[in-house]
């Protein structure tokens, strides 16, 4: 059962087919070294989903070069 969301949620996370997570702010992302990345309203960042990026947690396009296939689908 899903909850009612506002017509325009503040944060939107979209899975890109065979690619990264597209995150639309406003968010604050804190990485493994405690670096803080503030993303303002309506701004987007791509977060690595394949594990092959040299710039984690961000996507650097390695998923394309390495033929990443995200087979999983939610039901
Ligand atoms: S999803 Fe793009 S480099 Fe991992």
Short mmCIF file of C-alpha atoms and ligand atoms in Angstrom, two decimals:
data_model
loop_
_atom_site.label_atom_id
_atom_site.label_comp_id
_atom_site.label_asym_id
_atom_site.label_seq_id
_atom_site.Cartn_x
_atom_site.Cartn_y
_atom_site.Cartn_z
CA UNK A 1 0.00 0.00 0.00
CA UNK A 2 1.47 3.35 -0.97
CA UNK A 3 1.16 6.61 0.91
CA UNK A 4 -0.23 9.74 -0.67
CA UNK A 5 2.55 12.02 -1.88
CA UNK A 6 2.28 15.67 -2.77
CA UNK A 7 1.78 16.32 -6.49
CA UNK A 8 5.36 17.58 -6.65
CA UNK A 9 7.51 15.61 -4.17
CA UNK A 10 10.56 17.52 -2.93
CA UNK A 11 12.93 14.72 -3.89
CA UNK A 12 12.66 12.43 -6.90
CA UNK A 13 14.90 9.39 -7.46
CA UNK A 14 14.68 7.79 -10.88
CA UNK A 15 16.41 4.63 -12.06
CA UNK A 16 18.02 5.05 -15.46
CA UNK A 17 17.73 1.85 -17.49
CA UNK A 18 21.07 0.02 -17.26
CA UNK A 19 22.56 3.13 -15.67
CA UNK A 20 22.71 5.31 -12.57
CA UNK A 21 20.17 6.63 -10.12
CA UNK A 22 19.09 10.12 -11.12
CA UNK A 23 18.45 12.15 -7.97
CA UNK A 24 16.59 15.43 -8.17
CA UNK A 25 17.02 17.74 -5.18
CA UNK A 26 16.82 19.32 -2.78
CA UNK A 27 19.06 16.82 -1.00
CA UNK A 28 22.20 16.68 1.08
CA UNK A 29 24.49 13.80 0.12
CA UNK A 30 27.26 12.81 2.53
CA UNK A 31 29.86 10.44 1.08
CA UNK A 32 32.04 7.82 2.78
CA UNK A 33 34.66 10.49 3.62
CA UNK A 34 32.01 12.79 5.12
CA UNK A 35 32.21 15.18 2.17
CA UNK A 36 28.93 17.05 1.91
CA UNK A 37 27.22 17.76 -1.41
CA UNK A 38 24.18 20.01 -1.23
CA UNK A 39 21.93 19.81 -4.23
CA UNK A 40 19.42 22.61 -4.56
CA UNK A 41 15.79 22.31 -5.59
CA UNK A 42 15.36 21.00 -9.11
CA UNK A 43 19.07 20.19 -9.53
CA UNK A 44 20.04 16.64 -10.45
CA UNK A 45 22.96 14.31 -9.77
CA UNK A 46 23.66 10.82 -11.08
CA UNK A 47 24.64 8.23 -8.49
CA UNK A 48 26.53 5.12 -9.54
CA UNK A 49 24.50 1.93 -9.47
CA UNK A 50 26.95 -0.35 -11.27
CA UNK A 51 29.85 -0.09 -8.81
CA UNK A 52 32.42 0.68 -11.53
CA UNK A 53 32.65 4.47 -11.29
CA UNK A 54 36.02 6.02 -10.45
CA UNK A 55 34.18 8.95 -8.86
CA UNK A 56 31.80 7.17 -6.45
CA UNK A 57 29.27 7.89 -5.31
CA UNK A 58 28.76 9.69 -8.62
CA UNK A 59 28.35 8.12 -12.05
CA UNK A 60 31.23 8.76 -14.46
CA UNK A 61 29.84 6.84 -17.44
CA UNK A 62 31.74 3.61 -16.67
CA UNK A 63 28.45 1.70 -16.83
CA UNK A 64 28.32 2.37 -20.58
CA UNK A 65 31.96 1.42 -21.20
CA UNK A 66 31.51 -1.81 -19.22
CA UNK A 67 28.12 -2.88 -20.56
CA UNK A 68 26.32 -2.72 -17.19
CA UNK A 69 22.93 -4.42 -17.34
CA UNK A 70 20.50 -3.83 -14.47
CA UNK A 71 18.26 -6.83 -14.73
CA UNK A 72 16.34 -6.22 -11.56
CA UNK A 73 12.88 -4.72 -11.68
CA UNK A 74 10.54 -3.90 -8.82
CA UNK A 75 7.18 -5.55 -9.01
S1 LIG B 1 26.12 3.77 -12.98
FE1 LIG B 1 27.35 5.03 -14.20
S2 LIG B 1 29.35 4.56 -13.61
FE2 LIG B 1 28.12 3.29 -12.37
#
